[in-house]
GROMACS .gro file of C-alpha atoms in nm:
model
  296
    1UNK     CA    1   5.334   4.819   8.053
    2UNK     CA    2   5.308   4.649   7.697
    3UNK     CA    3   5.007   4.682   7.480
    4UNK     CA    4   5.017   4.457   7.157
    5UNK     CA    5   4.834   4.651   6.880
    6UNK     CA    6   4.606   4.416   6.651
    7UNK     CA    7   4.349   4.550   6.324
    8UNK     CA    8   4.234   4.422   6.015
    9UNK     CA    9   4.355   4.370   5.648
   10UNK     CA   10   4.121   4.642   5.525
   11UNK     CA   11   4.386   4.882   5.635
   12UNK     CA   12   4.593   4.757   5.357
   13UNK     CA   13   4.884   4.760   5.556
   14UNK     CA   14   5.198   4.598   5.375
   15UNK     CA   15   5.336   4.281   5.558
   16UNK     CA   16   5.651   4.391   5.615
   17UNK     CA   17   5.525   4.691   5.765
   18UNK     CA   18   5.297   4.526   6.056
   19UNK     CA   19   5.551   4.267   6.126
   20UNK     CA   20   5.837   4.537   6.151
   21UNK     CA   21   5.628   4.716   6.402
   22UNK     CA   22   5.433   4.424   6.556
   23UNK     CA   23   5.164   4.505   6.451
   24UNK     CA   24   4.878   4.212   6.424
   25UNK     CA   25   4.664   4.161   6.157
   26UNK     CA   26   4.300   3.960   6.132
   27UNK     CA   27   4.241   3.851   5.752
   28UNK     CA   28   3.874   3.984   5.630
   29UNK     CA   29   3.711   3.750   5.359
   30UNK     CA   30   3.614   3.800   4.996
   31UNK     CA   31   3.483   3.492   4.854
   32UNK     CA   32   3.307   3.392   4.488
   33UNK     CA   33   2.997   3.312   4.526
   34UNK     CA   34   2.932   3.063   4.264
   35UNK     CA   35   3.025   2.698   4.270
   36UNK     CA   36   3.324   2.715   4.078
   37UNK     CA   37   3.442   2.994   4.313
   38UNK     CA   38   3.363   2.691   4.626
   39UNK     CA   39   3.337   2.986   4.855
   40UNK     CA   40   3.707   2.993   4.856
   41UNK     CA   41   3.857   3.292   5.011
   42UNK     CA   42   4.055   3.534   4.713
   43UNK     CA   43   4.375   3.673   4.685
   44UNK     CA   44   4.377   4.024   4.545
   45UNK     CA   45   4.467   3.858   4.130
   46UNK     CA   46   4.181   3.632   4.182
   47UNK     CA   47   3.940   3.906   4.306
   48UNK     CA   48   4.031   4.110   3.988
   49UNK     CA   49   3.992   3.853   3.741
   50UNK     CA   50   3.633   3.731   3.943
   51UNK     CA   51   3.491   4.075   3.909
   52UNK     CA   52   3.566   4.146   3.569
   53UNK     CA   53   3.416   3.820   3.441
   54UNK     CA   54   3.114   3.929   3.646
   55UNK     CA   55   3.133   3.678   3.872
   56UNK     CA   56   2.936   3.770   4.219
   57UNK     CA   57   3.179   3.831   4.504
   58UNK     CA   58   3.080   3.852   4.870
   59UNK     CA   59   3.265   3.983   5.177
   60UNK     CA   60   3.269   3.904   5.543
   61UNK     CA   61   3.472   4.057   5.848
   62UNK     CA   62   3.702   3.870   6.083
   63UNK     CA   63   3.512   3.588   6.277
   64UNK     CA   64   3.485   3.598   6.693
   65UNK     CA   65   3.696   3.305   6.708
   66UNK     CA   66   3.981   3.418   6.435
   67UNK     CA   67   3.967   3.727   6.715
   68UNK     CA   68   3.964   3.486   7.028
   69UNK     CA   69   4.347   3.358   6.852
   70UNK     CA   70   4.448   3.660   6.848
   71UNK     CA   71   4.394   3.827   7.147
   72UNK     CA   72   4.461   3.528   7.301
   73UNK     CA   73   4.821   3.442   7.153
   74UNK     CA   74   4.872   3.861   7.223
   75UNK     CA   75   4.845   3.818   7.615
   76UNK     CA   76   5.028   3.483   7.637
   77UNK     CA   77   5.339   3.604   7.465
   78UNK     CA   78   5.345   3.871   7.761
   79UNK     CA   79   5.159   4.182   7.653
   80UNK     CA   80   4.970   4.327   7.926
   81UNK     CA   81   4.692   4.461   7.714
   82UNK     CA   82   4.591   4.462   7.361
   83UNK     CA   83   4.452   4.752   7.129
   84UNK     CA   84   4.245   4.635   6.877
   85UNK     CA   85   4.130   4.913   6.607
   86UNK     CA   86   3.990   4.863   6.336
   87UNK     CA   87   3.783   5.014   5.979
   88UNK     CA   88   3.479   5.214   6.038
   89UNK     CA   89   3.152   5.031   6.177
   90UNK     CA   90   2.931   5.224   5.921
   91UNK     CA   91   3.115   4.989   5.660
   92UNK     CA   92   3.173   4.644   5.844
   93UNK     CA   93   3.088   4.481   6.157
   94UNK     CA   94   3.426   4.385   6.210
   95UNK     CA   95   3.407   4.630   6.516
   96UNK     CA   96   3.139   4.379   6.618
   97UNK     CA   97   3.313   4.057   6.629
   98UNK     CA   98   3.653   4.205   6.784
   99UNK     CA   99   3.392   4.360   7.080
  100UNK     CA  100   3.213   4.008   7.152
  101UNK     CA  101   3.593   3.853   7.141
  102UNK     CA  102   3.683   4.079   7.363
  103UNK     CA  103   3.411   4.019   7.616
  104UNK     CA  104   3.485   3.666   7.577
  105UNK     CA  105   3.844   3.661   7.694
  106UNK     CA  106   3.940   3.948   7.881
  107UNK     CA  107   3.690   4.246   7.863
  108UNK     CA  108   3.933   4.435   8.107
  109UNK     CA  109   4.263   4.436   7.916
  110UNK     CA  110   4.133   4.410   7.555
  111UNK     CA  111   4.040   4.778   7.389
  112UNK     CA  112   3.868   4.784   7.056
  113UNK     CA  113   3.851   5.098   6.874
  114UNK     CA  114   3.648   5.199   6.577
  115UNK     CA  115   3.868   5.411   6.398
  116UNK     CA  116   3.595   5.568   6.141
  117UNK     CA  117   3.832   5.502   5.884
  118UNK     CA  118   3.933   5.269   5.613
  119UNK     CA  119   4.279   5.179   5.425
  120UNK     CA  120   4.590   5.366   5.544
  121UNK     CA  121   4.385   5.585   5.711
  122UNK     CA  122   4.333   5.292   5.955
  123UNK     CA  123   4.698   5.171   5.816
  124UNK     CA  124   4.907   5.510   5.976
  125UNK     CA  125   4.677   5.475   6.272
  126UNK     CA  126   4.786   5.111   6.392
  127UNK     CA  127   5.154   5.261   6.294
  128UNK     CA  128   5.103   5.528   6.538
  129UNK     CA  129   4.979   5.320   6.810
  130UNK     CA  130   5.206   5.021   6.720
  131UNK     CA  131   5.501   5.346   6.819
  132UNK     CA  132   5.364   5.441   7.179
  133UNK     CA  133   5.329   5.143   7.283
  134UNK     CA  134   5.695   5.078   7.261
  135UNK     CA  135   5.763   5.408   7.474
  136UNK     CA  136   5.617   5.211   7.749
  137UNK     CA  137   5.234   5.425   7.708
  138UNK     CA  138   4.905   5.224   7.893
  139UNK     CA  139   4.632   5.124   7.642
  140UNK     CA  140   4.473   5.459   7.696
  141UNK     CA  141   4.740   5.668   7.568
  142UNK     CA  142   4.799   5.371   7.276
  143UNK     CA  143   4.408   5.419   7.199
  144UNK     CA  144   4.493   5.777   7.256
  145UNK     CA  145   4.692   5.820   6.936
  146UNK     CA  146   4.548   5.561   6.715
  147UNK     CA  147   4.218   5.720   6.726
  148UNK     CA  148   4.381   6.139   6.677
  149UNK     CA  149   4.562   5.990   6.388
  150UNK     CA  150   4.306   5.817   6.241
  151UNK     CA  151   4.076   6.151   6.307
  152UNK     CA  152   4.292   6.399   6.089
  153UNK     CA  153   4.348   6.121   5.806
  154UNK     CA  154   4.187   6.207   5.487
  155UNK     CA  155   4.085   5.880   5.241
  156UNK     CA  156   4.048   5.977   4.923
  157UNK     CA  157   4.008   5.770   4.631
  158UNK     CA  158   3.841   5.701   4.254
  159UNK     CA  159   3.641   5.451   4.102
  160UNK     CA  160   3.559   5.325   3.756
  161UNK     CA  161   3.230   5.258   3.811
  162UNK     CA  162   2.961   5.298   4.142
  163UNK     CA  163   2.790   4.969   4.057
  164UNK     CA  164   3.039   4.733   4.294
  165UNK     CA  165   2.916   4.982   4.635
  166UNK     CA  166   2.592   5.033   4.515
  167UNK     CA  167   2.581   4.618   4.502
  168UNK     CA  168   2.723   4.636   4.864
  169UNK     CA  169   2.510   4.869   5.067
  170UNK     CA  170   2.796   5.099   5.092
  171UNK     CA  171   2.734   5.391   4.870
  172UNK     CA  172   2.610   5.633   5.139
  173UNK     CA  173   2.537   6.007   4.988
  174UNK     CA  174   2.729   5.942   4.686
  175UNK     CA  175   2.409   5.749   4.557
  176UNK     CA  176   2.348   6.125   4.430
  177UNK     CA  177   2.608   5.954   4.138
  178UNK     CA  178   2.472   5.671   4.056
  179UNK     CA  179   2.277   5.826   3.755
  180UNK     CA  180   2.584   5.929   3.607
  181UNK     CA  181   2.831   5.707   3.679
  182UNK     CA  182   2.884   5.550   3.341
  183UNK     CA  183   2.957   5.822   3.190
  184UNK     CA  184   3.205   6.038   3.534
  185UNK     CA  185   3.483   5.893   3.765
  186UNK     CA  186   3.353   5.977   4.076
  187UNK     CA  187   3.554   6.123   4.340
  188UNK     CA  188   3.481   5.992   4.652
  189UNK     CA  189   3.646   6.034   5.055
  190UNK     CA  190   3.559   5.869   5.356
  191UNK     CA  191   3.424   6.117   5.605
  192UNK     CA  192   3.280   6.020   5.990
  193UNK     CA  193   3.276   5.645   5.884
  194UNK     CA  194   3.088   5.651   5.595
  195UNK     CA  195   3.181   5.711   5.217
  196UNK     CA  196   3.028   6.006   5.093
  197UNK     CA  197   3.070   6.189   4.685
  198UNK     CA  198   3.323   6.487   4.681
  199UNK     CA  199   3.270   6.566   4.277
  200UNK     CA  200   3.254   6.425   3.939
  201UNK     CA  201   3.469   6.426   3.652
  202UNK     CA  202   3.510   6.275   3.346
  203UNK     CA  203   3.822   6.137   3.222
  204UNK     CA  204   4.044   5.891   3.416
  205UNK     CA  205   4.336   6.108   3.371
  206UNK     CA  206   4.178   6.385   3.522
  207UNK     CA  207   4.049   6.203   3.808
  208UNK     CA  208   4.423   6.128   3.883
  209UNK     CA  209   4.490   6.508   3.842
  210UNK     CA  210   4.216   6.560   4.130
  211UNK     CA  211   4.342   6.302   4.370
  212UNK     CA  212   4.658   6.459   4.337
  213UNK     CA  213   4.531   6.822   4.333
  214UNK     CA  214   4.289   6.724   4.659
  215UNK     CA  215   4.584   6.538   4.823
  216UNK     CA  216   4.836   6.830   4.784
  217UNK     CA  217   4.586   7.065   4.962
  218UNK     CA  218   4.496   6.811   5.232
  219UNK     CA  219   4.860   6.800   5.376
  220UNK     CA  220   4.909   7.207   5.335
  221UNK     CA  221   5.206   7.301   5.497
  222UNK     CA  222   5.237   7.104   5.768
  223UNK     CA  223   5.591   6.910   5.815
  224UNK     CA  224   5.686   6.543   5.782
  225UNK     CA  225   5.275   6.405   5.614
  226UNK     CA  226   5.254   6.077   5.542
  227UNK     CA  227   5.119   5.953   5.271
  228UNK     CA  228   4.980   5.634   5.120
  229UNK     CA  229   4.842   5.554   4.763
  230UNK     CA  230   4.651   5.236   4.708
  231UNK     CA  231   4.483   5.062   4.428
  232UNK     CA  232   4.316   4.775   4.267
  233UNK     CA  233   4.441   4.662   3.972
  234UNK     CA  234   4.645   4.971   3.845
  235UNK     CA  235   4.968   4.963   3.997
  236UNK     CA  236   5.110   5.228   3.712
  237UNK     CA  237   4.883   5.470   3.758
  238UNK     CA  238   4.912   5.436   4.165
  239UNK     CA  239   5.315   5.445   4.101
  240UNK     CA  240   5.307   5.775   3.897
  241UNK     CA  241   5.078   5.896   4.181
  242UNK     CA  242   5.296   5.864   4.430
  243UNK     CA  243   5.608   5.941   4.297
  244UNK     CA  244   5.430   6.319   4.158
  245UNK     CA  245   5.282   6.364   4.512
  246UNK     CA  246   5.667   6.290   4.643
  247UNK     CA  247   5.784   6.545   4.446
  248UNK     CA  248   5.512   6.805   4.523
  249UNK     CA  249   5.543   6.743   4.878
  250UNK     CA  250   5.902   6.795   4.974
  251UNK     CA  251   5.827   6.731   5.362
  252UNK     CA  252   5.674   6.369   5.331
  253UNK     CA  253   5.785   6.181   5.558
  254UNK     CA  254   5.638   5.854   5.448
  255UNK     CA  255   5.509   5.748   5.115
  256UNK     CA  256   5.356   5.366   5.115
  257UNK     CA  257   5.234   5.195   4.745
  258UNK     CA  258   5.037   4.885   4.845
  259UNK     CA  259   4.720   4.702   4.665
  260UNK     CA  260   4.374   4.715   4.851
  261UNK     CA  261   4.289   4.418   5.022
  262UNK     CA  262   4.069   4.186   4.842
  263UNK     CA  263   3.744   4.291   5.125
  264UNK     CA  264   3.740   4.651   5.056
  265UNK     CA  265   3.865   4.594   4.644
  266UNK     CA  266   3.533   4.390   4.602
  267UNK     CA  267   3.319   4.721   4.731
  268UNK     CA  268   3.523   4.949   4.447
  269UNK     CA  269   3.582   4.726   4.190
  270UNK     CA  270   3.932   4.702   3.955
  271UNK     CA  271   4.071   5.002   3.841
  272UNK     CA  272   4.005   5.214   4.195
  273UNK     CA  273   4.297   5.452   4.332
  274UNK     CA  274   4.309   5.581   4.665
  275UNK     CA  275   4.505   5.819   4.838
  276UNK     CA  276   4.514   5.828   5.232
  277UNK     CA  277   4.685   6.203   5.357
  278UNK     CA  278   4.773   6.207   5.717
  279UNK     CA  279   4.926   6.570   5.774
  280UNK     CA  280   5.219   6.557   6.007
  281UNK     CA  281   5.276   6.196   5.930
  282UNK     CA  282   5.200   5.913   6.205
  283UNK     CA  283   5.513   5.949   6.413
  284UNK     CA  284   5.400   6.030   6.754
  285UNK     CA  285   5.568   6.399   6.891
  286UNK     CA  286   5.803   6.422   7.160
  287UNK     CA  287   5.531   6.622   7.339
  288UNK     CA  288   5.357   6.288   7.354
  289UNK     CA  289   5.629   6.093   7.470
  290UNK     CA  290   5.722   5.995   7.849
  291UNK     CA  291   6.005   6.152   7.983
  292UNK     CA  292   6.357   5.928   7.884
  293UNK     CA  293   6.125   5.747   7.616
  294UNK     CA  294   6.282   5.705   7.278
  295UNK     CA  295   6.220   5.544   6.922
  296UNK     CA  296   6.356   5.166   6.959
   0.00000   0.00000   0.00000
């Protein structure tokens, strides 16, 4: 058996990552939308420099037939099925799309998974699948680990300012914020799908102090945690992030830097640093292995 493992660029996942470990990825959309912007699609510098002259940005998933290509190219190279997982359906309907593509070509083989999560979380989780499926595991088993990994991943992250998910419908509980946000960096995770407020405080430098603080506890004492730290627009800060939680966590297995992609950076606006904590890292255990089945 061969299952070809497919998400989205919301997981942030660096290039050379997904192509090292096949993994294939469907482009989301962030777009200006004023004329000058000509509803051209942004890379991550362009989304920056939109939102900080104010200019209106909009976002759309992955379209049916941008899945249809996919799946499609998936099973002709020789895969026998294809797990598709993507970032939580209480934030896009990217889950949607991949589900009617799926229908549409081959509703039997083709598994899409909702993963609840967002960024690395749903980054470590296409890793971890991507990693069965070379043992030789059906799409079950594949689905199997992508969704238990994306399940004990905790997304963390802070923003500069609410205003960019209040503008997007995607504020959930942390609206309890918005009163206060010019004046706090709000803490934020995603929990169940949905982004919810975890506390307030008020400096930028002690915001990073909680992310690291949080992400420190997260992984405990569990061996070999992965970790990821992602941002928009602050790649010092995200550096020094992950080179202190390196050094506080001696048993990390995997530490990935990497910019948000330009659909989820429009929703949290320049400045925002994340930090994805996957305790015990995304390496699937022997225990889950078939019998003679190796790394390769």
């Amino acid at each position: 058996m061969t299952t070809a493992v497919v998400t989205d660029s919301a997981a942030g996942l660096p290039p050379e990552r997904a192509e090292s470990h096949g993994v294939r990825v469907v482009p989301l959309h962030a777009r200006v939308d004023d004329p000058a912007g000509g509803g051209r699609i942004l890379a991550t510098d362009e989304l920056t420099a939109a939102l900080e002259q104010g200019r209106r940005v909009s976002t759309a998933g992955a379209t049916v037939p941008e899945f249809t290509r996919v799946y499609r190219e998936a099973l002709g190279s020789g895969a026998d099925s294809v797990l598709s997982v993507h970032l939580s359906g209480r934030l896009s309907g990217t889950c949607d799309a991949a589900r009617v593509a799926a229908r549409e070509v081959d509703p039997v083989r083709i598994h899409v998974l909702d993963s609840r999560s967002v960024a690395m979380g749903l980054g470590f989780a296409a890793l971890a699948a991507a990693e069965r499926a070379r043992s030789g595991a059906t799409v079950s088993e594949v689905s199997g680990v992508a969704e238990r990994a994306a399940s004990r991943a905790a997304v963390l992250f802070s923003v500069r300012t609410l205003e960019y998910l209040r503008r997007g419908g995607r504020i959930g509980s942390a609206a309890a914020l918005v009163g206060t946000a010019l004046s706090v960096r709000p803490l934020l995770r995603v929990r169940d799908g949905a982004i919810e407020a975890v506390e307030k405080v008020r400096t930028t430098n002690r915001a990073l102090s909680r992310l690291r603080e949080l992400a420190v506890a997260t992984a405990g004492a569990q061996p070999g945690v992965a970790v990821a730290v992602q941002h928009l627009a602050a790649p010092r800060r995200a550096n020094e992030l992950a080179s202190s939680l390196v050094r506080r966590l001696p048993s990390c297995s995997d530490c990935v830097v990497s910019e948000i992609d330009p659909t989820v950076g429009a929703h949290i606006g320049p400045g925002a640093l994340g930090v994805v904590v996957l305790p015990g890292g995304w390496h699937v255990p022997d225990t889950e292995r078939p019998p003679g089945a190796g790394n390769r």
